[in-house]
Coordinates of C-alpha atoms in Angstrom, one line a residue:
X19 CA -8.1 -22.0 29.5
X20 CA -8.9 -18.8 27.4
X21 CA -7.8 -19.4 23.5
X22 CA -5.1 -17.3 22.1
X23 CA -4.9 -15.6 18.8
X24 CA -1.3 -16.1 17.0
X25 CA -0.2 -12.4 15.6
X26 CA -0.8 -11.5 12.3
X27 CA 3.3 -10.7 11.4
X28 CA 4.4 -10.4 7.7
X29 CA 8.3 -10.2 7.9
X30 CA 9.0 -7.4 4.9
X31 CA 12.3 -7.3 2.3
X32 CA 13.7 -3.3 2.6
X33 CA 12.2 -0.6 0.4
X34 CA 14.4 1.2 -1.8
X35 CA 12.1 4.7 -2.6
X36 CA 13.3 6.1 -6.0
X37 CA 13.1 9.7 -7.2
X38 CA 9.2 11.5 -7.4
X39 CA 9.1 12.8 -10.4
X40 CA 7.5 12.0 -13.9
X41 CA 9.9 13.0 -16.3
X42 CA 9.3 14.1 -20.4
X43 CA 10.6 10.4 -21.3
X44 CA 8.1 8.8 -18.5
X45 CA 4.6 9.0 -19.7
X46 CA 1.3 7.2 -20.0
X47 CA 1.6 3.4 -21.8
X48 CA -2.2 3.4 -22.0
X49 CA -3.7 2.6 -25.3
X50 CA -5.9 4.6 -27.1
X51 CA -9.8 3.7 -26.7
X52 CA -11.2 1.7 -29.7
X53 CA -14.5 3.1 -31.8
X54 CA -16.5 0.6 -29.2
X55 CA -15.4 2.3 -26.0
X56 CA -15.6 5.5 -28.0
X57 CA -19.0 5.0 -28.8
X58 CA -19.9 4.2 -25.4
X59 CA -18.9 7.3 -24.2
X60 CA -21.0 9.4 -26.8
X61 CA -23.6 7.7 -25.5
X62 CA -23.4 8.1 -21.8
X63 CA -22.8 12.0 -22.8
X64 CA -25.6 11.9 -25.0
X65 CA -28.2 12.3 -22.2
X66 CA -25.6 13.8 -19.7
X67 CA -27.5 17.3 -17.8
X68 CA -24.4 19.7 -17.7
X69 CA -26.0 20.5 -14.8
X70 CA -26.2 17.5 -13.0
X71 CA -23.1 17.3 -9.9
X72 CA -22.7 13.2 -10.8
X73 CA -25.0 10.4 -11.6
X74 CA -25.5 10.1 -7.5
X75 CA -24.4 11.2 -4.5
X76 CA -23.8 7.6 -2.9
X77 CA -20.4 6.9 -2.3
X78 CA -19.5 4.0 -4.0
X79 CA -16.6 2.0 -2.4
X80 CA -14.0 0.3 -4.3
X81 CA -12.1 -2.7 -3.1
X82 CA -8.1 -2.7 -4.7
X83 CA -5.6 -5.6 -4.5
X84 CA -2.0 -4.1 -4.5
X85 CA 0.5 -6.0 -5.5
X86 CA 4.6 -5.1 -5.0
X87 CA 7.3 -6.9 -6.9
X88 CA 10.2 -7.4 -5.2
X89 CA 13.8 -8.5 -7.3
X90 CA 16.6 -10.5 -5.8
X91 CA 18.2 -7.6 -4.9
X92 CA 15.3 -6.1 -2.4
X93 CA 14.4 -3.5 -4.7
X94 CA 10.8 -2.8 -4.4
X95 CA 7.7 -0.4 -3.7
X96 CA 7.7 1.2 0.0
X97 CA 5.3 0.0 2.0
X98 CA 4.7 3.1 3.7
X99 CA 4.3 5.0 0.6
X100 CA 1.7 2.9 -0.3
X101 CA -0.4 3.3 2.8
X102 CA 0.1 7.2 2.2
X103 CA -0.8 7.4 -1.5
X104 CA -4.2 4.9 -1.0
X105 CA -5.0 8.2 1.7
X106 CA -3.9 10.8 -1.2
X107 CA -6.2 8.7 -3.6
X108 CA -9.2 9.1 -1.7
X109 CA -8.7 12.6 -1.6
X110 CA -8.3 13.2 -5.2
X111 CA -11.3 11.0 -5.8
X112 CA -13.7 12.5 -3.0
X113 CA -15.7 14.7 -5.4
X114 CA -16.2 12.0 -7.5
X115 CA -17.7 10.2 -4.5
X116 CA -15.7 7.0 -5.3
X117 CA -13.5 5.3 -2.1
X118 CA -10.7 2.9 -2.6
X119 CA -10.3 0.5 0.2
X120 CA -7.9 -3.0 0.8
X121 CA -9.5 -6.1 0.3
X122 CA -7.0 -8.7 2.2
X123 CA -3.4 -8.3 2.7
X124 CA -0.8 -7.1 -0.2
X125 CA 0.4 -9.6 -2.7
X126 CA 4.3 -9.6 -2.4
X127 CA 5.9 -11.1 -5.6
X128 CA 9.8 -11.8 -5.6
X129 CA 10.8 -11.7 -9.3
X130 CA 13.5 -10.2 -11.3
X131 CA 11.4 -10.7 -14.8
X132 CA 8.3 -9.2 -13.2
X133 CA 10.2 -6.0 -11.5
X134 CA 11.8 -4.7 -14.6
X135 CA 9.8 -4.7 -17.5
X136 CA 11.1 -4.8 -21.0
X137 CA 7.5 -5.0 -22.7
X138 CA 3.9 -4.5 -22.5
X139 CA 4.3 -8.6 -22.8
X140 CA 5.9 -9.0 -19.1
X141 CA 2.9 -7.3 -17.7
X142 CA 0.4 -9.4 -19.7
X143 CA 2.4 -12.3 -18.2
X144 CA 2.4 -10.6 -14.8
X145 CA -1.8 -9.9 -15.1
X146 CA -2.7 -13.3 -16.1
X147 CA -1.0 -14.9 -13.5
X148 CA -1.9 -12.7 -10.4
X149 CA -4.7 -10.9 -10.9
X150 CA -7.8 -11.7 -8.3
X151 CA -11.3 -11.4 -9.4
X152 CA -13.1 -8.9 -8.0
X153 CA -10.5 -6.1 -6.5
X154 CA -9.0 -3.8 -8.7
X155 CA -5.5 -5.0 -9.8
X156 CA -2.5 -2.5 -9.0
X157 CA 1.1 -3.8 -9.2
X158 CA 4.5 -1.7 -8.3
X159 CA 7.4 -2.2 -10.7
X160 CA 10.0 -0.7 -12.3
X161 CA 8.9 0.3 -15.9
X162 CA 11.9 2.5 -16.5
X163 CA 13.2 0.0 -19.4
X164 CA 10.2 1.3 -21.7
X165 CA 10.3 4.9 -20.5
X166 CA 6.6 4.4 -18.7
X167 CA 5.7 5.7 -15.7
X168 CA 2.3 3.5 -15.4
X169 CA -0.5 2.2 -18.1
X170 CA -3.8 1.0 -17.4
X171 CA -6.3 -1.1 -19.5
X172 CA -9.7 0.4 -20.9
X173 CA -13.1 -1.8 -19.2
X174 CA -13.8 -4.7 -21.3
X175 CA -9.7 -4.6 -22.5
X176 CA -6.8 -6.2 -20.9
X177 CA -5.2 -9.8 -20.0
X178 CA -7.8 -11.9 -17.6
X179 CA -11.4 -13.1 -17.7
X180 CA -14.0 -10.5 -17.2
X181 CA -13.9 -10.1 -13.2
X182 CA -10.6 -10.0 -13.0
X183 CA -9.7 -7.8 -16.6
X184 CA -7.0 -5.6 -16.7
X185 CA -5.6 -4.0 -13.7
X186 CA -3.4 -0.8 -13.5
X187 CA 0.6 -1.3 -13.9
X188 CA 2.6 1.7 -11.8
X189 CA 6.3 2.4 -11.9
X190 CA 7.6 2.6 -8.3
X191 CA 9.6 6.3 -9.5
X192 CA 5.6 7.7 -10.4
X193 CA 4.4 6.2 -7.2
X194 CA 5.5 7.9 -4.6
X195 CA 3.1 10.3 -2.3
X196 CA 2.3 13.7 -3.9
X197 CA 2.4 12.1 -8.0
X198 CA -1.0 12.0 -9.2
X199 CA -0.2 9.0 -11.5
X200 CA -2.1 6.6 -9.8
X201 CA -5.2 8.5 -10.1
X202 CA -4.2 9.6 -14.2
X203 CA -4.3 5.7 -14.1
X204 CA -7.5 4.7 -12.5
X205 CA -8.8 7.6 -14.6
X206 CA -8.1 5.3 -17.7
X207 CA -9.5 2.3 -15.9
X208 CA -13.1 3.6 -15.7
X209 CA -13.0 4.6 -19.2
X210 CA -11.6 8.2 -18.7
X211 CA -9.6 8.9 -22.2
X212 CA -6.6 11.6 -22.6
X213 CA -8.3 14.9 -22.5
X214 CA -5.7 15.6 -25.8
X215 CA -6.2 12.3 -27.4
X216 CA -6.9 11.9 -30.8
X217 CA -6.4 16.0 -31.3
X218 CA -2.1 16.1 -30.4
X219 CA -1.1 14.7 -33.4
X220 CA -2.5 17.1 -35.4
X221 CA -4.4 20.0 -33.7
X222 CA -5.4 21.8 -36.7
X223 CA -7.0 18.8 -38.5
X224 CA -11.1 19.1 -39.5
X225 CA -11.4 16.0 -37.5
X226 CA -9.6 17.7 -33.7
X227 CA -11.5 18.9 -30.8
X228 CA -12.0 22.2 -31.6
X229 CA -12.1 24.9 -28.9
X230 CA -15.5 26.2 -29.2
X231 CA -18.6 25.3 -27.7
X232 CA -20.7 27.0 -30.2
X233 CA -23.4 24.1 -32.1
X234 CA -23.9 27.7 -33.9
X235 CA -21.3 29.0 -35.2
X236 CA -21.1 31.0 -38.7
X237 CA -19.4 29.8 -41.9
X238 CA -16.6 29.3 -42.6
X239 CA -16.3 28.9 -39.1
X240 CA -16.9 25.0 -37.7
X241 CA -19.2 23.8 -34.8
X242 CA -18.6 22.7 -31.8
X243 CA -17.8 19.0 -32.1
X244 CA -16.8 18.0 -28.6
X245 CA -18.9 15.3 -27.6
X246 CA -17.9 13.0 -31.1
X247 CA -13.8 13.9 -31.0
X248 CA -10.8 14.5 -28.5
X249 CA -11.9 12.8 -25.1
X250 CA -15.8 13.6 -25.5
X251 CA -16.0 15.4 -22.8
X252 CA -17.6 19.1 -23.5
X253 CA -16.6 20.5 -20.3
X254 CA -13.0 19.7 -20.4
X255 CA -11.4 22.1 -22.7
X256 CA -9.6 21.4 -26.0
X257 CA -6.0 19.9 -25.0
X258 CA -3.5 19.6 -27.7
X259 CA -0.1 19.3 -25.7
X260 CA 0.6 15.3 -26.1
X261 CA 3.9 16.1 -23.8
X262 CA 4.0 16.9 -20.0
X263 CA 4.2 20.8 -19.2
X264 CA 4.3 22.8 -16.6
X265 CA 0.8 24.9 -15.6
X266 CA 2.7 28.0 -14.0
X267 CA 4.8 28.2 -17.6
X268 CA 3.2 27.1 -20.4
X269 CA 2.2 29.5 -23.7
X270 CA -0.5 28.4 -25.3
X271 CA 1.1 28.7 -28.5
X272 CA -1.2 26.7 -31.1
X273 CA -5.0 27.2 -32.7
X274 CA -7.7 25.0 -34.2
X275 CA -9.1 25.3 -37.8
X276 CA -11.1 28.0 -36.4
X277 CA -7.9 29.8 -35.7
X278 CA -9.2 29.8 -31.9
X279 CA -6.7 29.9 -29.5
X280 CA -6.1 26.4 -27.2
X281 CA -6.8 27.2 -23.5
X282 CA -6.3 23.6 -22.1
X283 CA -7.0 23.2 -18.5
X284 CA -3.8 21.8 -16.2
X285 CA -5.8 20.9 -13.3
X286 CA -7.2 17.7 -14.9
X287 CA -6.0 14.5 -14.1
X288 CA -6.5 13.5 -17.6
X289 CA -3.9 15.7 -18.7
X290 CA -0.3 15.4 -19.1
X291 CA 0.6 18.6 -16.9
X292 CA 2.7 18.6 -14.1
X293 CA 1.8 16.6 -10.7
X294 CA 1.1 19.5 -8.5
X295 CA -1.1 21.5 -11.7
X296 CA -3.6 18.7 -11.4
X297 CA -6.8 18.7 -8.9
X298 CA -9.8 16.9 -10.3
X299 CA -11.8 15.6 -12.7
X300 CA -14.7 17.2 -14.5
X301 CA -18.0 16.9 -14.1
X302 CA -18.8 14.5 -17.0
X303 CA -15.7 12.7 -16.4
X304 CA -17.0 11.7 -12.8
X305 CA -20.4 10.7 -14.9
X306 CA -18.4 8.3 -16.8
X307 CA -16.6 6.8 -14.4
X308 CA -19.1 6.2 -11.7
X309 CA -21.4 5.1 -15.0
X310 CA -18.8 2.0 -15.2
X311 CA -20.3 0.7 -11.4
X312 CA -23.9 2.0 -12.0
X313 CA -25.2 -1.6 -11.5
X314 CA -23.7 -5.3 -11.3
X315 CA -24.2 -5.5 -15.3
X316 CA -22.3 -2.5 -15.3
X317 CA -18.7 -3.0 -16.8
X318 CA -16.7 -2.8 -13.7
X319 CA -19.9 -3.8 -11.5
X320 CA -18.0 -6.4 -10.6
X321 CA -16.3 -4.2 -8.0
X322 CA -19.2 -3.7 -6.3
X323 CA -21.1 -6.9 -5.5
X324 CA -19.6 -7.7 -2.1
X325 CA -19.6 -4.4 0.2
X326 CA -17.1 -2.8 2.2
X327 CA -16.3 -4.9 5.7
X328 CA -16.9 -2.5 8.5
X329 CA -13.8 0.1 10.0
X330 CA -13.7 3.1 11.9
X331 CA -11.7 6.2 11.1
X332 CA -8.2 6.0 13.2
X333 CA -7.9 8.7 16.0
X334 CA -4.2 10.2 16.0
X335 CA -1.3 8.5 16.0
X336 CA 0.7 6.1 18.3
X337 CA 1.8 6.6 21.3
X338 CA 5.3 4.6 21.9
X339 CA 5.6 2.7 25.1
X340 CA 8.8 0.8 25.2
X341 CA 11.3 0.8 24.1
X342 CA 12.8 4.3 24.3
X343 CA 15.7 6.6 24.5
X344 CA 17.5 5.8 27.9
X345 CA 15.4 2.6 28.4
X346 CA 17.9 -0.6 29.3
X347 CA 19.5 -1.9 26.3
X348 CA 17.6 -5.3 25.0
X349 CA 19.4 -8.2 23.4
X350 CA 20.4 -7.9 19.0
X351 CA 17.6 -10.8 18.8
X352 CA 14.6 -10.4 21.7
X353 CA 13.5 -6.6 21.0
X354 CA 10.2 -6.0 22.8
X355 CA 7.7 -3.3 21.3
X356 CA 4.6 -1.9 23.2
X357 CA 2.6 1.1 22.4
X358 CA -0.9 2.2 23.0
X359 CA -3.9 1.5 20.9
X360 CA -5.0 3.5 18.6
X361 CA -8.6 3.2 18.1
X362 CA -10.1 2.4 14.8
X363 CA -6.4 0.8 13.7
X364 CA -6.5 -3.3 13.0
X365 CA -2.8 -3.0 12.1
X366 CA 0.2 -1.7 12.5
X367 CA 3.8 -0.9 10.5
X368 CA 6.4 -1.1 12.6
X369 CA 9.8 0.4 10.6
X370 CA 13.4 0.1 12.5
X371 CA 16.1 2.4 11.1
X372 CA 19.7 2.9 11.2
X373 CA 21.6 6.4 10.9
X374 CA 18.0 7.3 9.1
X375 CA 18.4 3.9 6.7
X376 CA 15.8 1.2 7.1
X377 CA 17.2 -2.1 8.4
X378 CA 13.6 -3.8 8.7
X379 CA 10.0 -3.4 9.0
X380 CA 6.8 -5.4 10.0
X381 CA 3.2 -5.8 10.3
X382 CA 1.4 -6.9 13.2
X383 CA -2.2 -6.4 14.5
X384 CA -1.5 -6.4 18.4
X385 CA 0.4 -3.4 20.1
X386 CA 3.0 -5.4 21.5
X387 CA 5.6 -7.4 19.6
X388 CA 8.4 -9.6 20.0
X389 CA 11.4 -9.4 17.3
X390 CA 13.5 -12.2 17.2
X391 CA 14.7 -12.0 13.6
X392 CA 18.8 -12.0 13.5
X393 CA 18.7 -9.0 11.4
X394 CA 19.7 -6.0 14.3
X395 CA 23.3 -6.2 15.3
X396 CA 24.9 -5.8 18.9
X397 CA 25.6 -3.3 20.5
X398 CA 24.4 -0.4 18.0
X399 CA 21.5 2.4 18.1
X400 CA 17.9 1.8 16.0
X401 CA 15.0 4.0 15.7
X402 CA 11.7 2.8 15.0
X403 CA 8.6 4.3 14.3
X404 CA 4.6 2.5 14.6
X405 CA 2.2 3.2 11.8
X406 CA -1.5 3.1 12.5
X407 CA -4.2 1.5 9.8
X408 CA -7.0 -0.4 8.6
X409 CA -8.0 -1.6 5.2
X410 CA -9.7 1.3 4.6
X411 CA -8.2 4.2 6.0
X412 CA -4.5 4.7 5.9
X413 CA -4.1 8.7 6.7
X414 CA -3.0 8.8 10.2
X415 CA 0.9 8.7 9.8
X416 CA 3.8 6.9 11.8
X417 CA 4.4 8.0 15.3
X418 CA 6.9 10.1 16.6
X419 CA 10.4 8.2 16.5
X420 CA 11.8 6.0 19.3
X421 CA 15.0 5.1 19.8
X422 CA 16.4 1.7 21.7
X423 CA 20.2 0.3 21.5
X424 CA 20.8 -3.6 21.0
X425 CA 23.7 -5.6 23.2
X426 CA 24.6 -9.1 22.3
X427 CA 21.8 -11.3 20.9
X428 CA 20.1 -14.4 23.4
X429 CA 21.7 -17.2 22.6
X430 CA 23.0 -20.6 24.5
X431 CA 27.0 -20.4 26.2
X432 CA 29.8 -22.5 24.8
X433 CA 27.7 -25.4 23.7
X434 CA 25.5 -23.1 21.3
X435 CA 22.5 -25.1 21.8
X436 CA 19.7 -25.1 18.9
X437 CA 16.9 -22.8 19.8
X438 CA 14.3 -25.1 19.1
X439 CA 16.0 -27.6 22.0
X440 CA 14.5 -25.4 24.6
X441 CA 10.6 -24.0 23.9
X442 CA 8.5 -22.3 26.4
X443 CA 5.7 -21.5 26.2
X444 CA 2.8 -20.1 26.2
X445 CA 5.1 -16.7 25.2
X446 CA 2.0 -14.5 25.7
X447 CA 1.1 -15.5 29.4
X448 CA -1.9 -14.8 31.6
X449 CA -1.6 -15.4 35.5
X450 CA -3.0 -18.7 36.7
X451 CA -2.2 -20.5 33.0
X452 CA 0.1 -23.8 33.3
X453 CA 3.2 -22.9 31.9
X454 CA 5.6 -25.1 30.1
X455 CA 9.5 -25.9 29.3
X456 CA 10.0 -28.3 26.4
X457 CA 13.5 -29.9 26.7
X458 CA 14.0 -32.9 24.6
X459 CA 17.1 -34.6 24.7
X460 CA 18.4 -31.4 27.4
X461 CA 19.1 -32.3 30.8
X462 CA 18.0 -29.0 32.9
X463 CA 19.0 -27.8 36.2
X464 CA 16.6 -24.7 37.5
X465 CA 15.0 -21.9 36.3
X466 CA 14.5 -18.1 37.4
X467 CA 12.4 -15.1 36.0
X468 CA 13.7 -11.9 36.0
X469 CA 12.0 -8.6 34.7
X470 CA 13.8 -5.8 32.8
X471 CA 15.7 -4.4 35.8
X472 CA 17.3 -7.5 36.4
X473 CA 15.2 -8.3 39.3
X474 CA 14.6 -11.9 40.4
X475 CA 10.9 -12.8 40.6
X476 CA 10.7 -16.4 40.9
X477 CA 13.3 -19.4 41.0
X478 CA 12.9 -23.1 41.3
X479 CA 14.5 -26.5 40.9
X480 CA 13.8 -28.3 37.5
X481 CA 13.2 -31.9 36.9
X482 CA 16.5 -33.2 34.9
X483 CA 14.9 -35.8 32.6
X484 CA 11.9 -35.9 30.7
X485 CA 10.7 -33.9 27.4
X486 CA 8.1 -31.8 28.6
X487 CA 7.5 -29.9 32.0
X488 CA 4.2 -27.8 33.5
X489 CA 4.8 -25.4 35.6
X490 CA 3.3 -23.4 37.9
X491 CA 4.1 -19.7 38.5
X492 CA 3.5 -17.1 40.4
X493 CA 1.3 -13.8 40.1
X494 CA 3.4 -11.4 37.9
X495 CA 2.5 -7.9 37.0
X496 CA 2.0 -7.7 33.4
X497 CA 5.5 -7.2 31.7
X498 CA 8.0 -8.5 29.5
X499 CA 10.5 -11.0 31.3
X500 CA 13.6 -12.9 31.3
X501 CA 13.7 -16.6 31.6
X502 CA 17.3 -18.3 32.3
X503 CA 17.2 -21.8 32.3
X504 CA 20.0 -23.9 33.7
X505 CA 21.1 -26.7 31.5
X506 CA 24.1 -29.2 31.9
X507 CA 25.6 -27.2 28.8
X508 CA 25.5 -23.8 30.4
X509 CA 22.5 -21.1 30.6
X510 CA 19.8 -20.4 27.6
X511 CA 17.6 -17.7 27.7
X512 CA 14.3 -17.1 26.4
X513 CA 11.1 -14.2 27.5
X514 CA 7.6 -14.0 27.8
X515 CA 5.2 -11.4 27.8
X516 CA 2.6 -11.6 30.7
X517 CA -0.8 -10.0 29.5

């Protein structure tokens, strides 16, 4: 007898998507570096070539370990979204030849406390009790309570012990596909400062980035002195505007102690402009960062010591099989889901909607499934769509929408038998394999096998005692199919899937 591998199947709470937009009271909760990380920079700078494109032209791949909070309500981070912003990440990190990839399966937390922060101190609570060493730590809540829309800690900085420091917190508003928070964030997390800090507060001060890049200049005029103040980066230009703006709009409207005009840049992540002003990083930024994984004594080398498990890219996107529009209508509690393979996927989101509102949604690595949850109702029209991925490439999107209608759910006549009175099994059946009926303490009649049209394929006389019967059955063309079994109580149905 061949040996069967049980489904991978993650039964999901609903996702409740909030607004996409970062608003002037939802900014950036990280901290400002220290003279230590400070320092560091300087010196990483300090023999940076201008010229040089980044410190090498290896990708380096970085494992991540999201984590949603859920409250008692169901509130929480889409898990669609999710898989779409990982593929948006990639993207905005490509020219810095860094990769963000899965490692293992989400970490779903149900917790009012941890969902809606009130302080910094709930997600120091929330970091030192489920961050994994290792991964880079990135949790989904709602930080709308301190007017955040995500903070991240500095290397070396944050709650945990060193391989498992720090971690970035998101609000679920800032995380949705398109915002570039996430990256702002990760940004901070490889040491990446403000590209306005420490010059905002007072842009005019002898101690601000000042616009030029002139070691040279004439007195009174001051040198350049961007590699020891504002972010330390020399080819980001001075930034001043502490307050998110808009990069089709803004005026530059203030000057350094040279009286030189600022001329920030909005397509840098490590401003504050809008989400769809900002592009990239700079070249010395990408230096820094990639600096952070250089080696395993590196700060966040940590990341790097086990490598990326093998994956393919995924070649287009599902193609539905069953059920769709027209196709019989299949009990409120035995839904069966087929569609083809798509290569390069090792998993798959399966969402179910009503009138465009999502009723379920779950993960399974086969490409056919079984739902027997009570959570569809009779007699009413669903759509679902099938979402191809792998841990490390999530850009193929769901599949065009099917649509199936429920009628009443499987269940036992008049006596409402227990399900778990009458088992068969094995549910995934290949011709030639025994099959069984458990039936303890049920005294059983016959059995028949009837596939989706309501066509008879086999019927036989069943044994009235006993606890457990093998039985033999026929060839059957691989399907789904109906099994009614006869009990002194009435009829109880159950299906099986022949492979």
């Amino acid at each position: 007898m061949k040996k069967y591998i049980t489904l991978l199947l993650l039964q999901l709470s609903i996702s409740f998507a909030a607004s996409a937009q970062w608003n002037n009271d939802q900014l950036c909760g990280t901290a400002l570096p220290n003279n230590d990380h400070l320092d560091y920079l300087e010196r990483i700078n300090a023999s940076y070539d201008l010229g040089m494109e980044r410190v090498s032209n290896d990708r380096i791949n970085i494992p991540v370990k999201f984590h949603i909070v859920t409250d008692f309500s169901g509130n929480r981070y889409d898990y669609n979204t999710m898989l779409t912003v990982l593929c948006e990440l990639n993207e905005q990190f490509k020219t810095a030849g860094m990769y963000f990839f899965m490692r293992g399966e989400v970490n779903n937390i149900t917790s009012n406390f941890y969902f809606n922060h009130t302080s910094f101190s709930t997600g120091t609570q929330l970091m030192l009790e489920h961050n994994q060493p290792r991964v880079v730590n990135i949790y989904f809540v709602n930080l709308g309570q301190i007017g955040l829309c995500g903070y991240a800690y500095y290397p070396g900085s944050g709650p945990g012990n060193t391989i498992s420091q720090g971690g970035v917190m998101m609000s679920i508003p800032c995380s949705q596909a398109g915002n570039t928070t996430l990256a702002h964030e990760l940004g901070h997390y490889f040491a990446l400062p403000h590209t306005f800090d420490f010059t905002s507060n007072n842009p005019r001060d002898v101690f601000a980035e000042r616009v030029t890049r002139n070691n040279n200049e004439t007195l009174p005029r001051l040198n350049a002195n961007c590699g020891s103040q504002g972010d330390r980066f020399c080819d980001t230009p001075a930034d001043y505007i502490g307050f998110r703006w808009n990069c089709n709009s803004f005026a530059v409207n203030d000057s350094d102690i040279n009286n030189d005009r600022f001329q920030p840049d909005a397509s840098y992540f490590m401003s504050y402009s809008s989400d769809f002003c900002m592009t990239r990083f700079s070249n010395q930024q990408i230096n820094a960062m990639r600096s952070t994984l250089a080696t395993n004594q590196s700060s966040r080398g940590y990341l790097t010591v086990f490598p990326i498990p093998a994956w393919d890219s995924i070649q287009g996107p599902v193609t539905l099989i069953e059920p769709m529009a027209g196709s019989e209508p299949q009990p409120a509690n035995w839904v069966f889901f087929r569609w083809r393979k798509a290569p390069g996927a090792t998993r798959y989101f399966v969402r179910i909607r009503r009138n465009n509102l999502p009723v379920t949604e779950f993960i399974t690595s086969d490409t056919v499934h079984l739902y027997t949850l009570p959570l569809l109702q009779a007699n009413l029209t669903y759509t679902y769509t099938v979402r191809p991925y792998n841990h490390a490439y999530t850009c193929v999107g769901p599949s065009q929408t099917g649509t199936f209608t429920t009628t009443t759910a499987y269940g036992t006549s008049v006596n409402d038998l227990e399900p778990t009175q009458i088992q068969v099994y094995p549910s995934l059946y290949e011709n030639g394999q025994p099959f069984f009926i458990r039936h303890p303490e049920v005294q059983l009649k016959s059995m028949a096998i009837y596939d989706l049209q309501g066509r008879q394929k086999h019927s036989q006389a069943l044994e009235a005692q006993g606890e457990l019967q093998q039985i033999q059955l026929p060839f059957l063309p691989a399907a789904m199919y109906h099994v009614r079994i006869e009990t002194e109580q009435g009829p109880v149905f159950r299906r099986i899937v022949v492979q």
